[in-house]
Amino acid sequence: MYQNLLHDKLEKLKSSGQYRNFTYLNRICGQYPLAKLRDEKNKSVIVWCSNDYLGMSENSIVLQEMHNAIDNYGAGSGGSRNISGSYGIYSELESEIAQWHKKEAALVFPTGYSSNDATIQCLLRLFPELVVISDEHNHASIVNGIRATKNSREIFKHNDVGHLEEILKKYPYSRPKIIIFESIYSMDGDISPVEEIVHLAKKYNSLTYIDEVHAIGIYGHEGAGISSERNISDMIDIIQGTMAKSIGIIGGYIAASHIIIDAIRSFSTGFIFTTSLPPSITAGCLTSIRYIKEHNHLREKLHFNTSLIRALFKEKNIPLMSCSQTHILPVMVGNAQDCRNAAERLLQVYNIYIQPINYPSVPMGTERFRINATPKHTLEQIEKLADSIQEVFQYFKIHPVSKQTKQEET
C-alpha cells in the first residue's frame, strides 16, 4: 500500500512537469565556471546557476589551508563540540564572523539551513509567549523552524511594511515579538526594506532576525551584507549567514550579543546534538572570509558582469523579472515543462548549464531560470549566454514575463 501511495505521488509530480532530475557534472578545479558533464562524451559545460558567487571554492589559498588542516587534525571532527571537544579554530572562525558583522559573538553550525532552523526553534521555545512575524517569502529553513513550535505566528505580505505595522499594532508593546526576514530573496533577487523594518521593530518593541545568506560576501563593507551596507548592523538583534555561497564551502552561523549566542549554544538541540564541522572545512571558511574582506575587486567584477548581462538581455528582448535589484537574475518562463525543455536544449546544444527552478522553490506557474554571474565568467561566455537563451526561447516559442501576477504572488 505504501509503495503504491508514494508511486502515485511521484507520478503526479512527473505529469505536472515538476519532477526534478539531477544533472550529473563535475566542476573542474582551477577552471570555474567550467564543469565536465558526466556522460559518454564527458563534455565541458559553462555553469550559470551556482551559488559559489565569487568562485572561492577553488581559491588556492583556501585550498592550501584546508589541506594543512587535514594533515594536522584529520578528516572529521569526531562528534559534537560538547562531546568531542571544540577545536581552537572554531573559536577563531566565530570571532572573525562576529567582528565582520560588528557583533559581540557568533556561533557556527554545519549548514545554513540548520543555523536558521535550530536557532529559530530554540528562541521560540525559550519564549513561549513570543509572537513570530515572518515575511511570506522567507526560506524553507525559516518556515520549518517556525512550524516546529506552538508560538503564535503572523505572516506579513512580502516586503510590505504597511502590512507589517498592521500586525505589530495588534499586540501590546510589552508582548514579546520577533520579526524574521531576509535581506535578499534568492528566487526574485529583490532587497527587503531593511531600514523600515528595523524602525518598526524599535517602535513596537520587537526583536529582529535577518537572513543575509545571499548578500554575504557581495554587499556592504568588506562584504558583510546589506545590513552593513545600510549601516544598521548594530540595530539588528540576530544576523544569520551561510558559508556555502560566496564563502564557497559549507556551514552556517548566527551573530548576535553574547547572551543570545550563549543561550542558543546552551539550549538549542539542533546545535547540541549535531556533529560539528570538520576542522578542514572550518579552516577553509575562516581563510575564505579573510580573503573576501580584503579583496573588493571580486565584488566589483561580479557587479560588472551582472550589469553586462542585464544590458545584453535588454538588447535581445529577454526580460528579467522587474523585482530583481541584485546579482540574482531571474527569467520567468512560467511553465514547468517549457523550463525543463529550454534547460535541456541549452545544455545539449550550447553546453550551458542552468537548472530550471520549479515548485516548491517557487509557486506553480512562476517557473524560471535563476542566473548568476561570477567574477570568473568571461565576456565571450556572457555573450554566448545571451545569444543562446534568445535562440532557445525562439525555438520553443517561450515568451518570458517580467512580473508575477497577483495570484502568483500569493
PDB file of N, CA and C in Angstrom, residues 188 319-325 330 401-404:
ATOM      1  N   ASP A 188      13.784  35.860  -6.394  1.00  0.00           N
ATOM      2  CA  ASP A 188      13.369  37.083  -7.093  1.00  0.00           C
ATOM      3  C   ASP A 188      14.486  38.102  -7.225  1.00  0.00           C
ATOM      4  N   PRO A 319      13.403  39.544 -21.033  1.00  0.00           N
ATOM      5  CA  PRO A 319      13.080  40.325 -19.823  1.00  0.00           C
ATOM      6  C   PRO A 319      13.470  39.593 -18.538  1.00  0.00           C
ATOM      7  N   LEU A 320      14.201  40.285 -17.700  1.00  0.00           N
ATOM      8  CA  LEU A 320      14.430  39.811 -16.338  1.00  0.00           C
ATOM      9  C   LEU A 320      13.235  40.212 -15.491  1.00  0.00           C
ATOM     10  N   MET A 321      12.990  39.476 -14.432  1.00  0.00           N
ATOM     11  CA  MET A 321      11.909  39.853 -13.524  1.00  0.00           C
ATOM     12  C   MET A 321      12.210  41.226 -12.944  1.00  0.00           C
ATOM     13  N   SER A 322      11.234  42.110 -13.008  1.00  0.00           N
ATOM     14  CA  SER A 322      11.456  43.511 -12.647  1.00  0.00           C
ATOM     15  C   SER A 322      11.792  43.706 -11.178  1.00  0.00           C
ATOM     16  N   CYS A 323      11.476  42.721 -10.348  1.00  0.00           N
ATOM     17  CA  CYS A 323      11.772  42.837  -8.917  1.00  0.00           C
ATOM     18  C   CYS A 323      13.262  42.711  -8.615  1.00  0.00           C
ATOM     19  N   SER A 324      14.038  42.160  -9.539  1.00  0.00           N
ATOM     20  CA  SER A 324      15.460  41.904  -9.279  1.00  0.00           C
ATOM     21  C   SER A 324      16.249  43.200  -9.186  1.00  0.00           C
ATOM     22  N   GLN A 325      16.932  43.364  -8.056  1.00  0.00           N
ATOM     23  CA  GLN A 325      17.781  44.544  -7.833  1.00  0.00           C
ATOM     24  C   GLN A 325      19.238  44.150  -7.597  1.00  0.00           C
ATOM     25  N   PRO A 330      16.650  36.561 -12.311  1.00  0.00           N
ATOM     26  CA  PRO A 330      15.619  35.579 -12.641  1.00  0.00           C
ATOM     27  C   PRO A 330      14.920  35.896 -13.964  1.00  0.00           C
ATOM     28  N   VAL A 401       8.042  36.667 -18.975  1.00  0.00           N
ATOM     29  CA  VAL A 401       7.399  37.887 -18.487  1.00  0.00           C
ATOM     30  C   VAL A 401       8.242  38.484 -17.373  1.00  0.00           C
ATOM     31  N   SER A 402       8.094  39.783 -17.166  1.00  0.00           N
ATOM     32  CA  SER A 402       8.929  40.467 -16.183  1.00  0.00           C
ATOM     33  C   SER A 402       8.286  40.563 -14.811  1.00  0.00           C
ATOM     34  N   LYS A 403       6.957  40.345 -14.737  1.00  0.00           N
ATOM     35  CA  LYS A 403       6.269  40.496 -13.461  1.00  0.00           C
ATOM     36  C   LYS A 403       5.392  39.291 -13.180  1.00  0.00           C
ATOM     37  N   GLN A 404       5.242  38.985 -11.885  1.00  0.00           N
ATOM     38  CA  GLN A 404       4.284  37.984 -11.454  1.00  0.00           C
ATOM     39  C   GLN A 404       2.910  38.633 -11.351  1.00  0.00           C
TER      40      GLN A 404
END
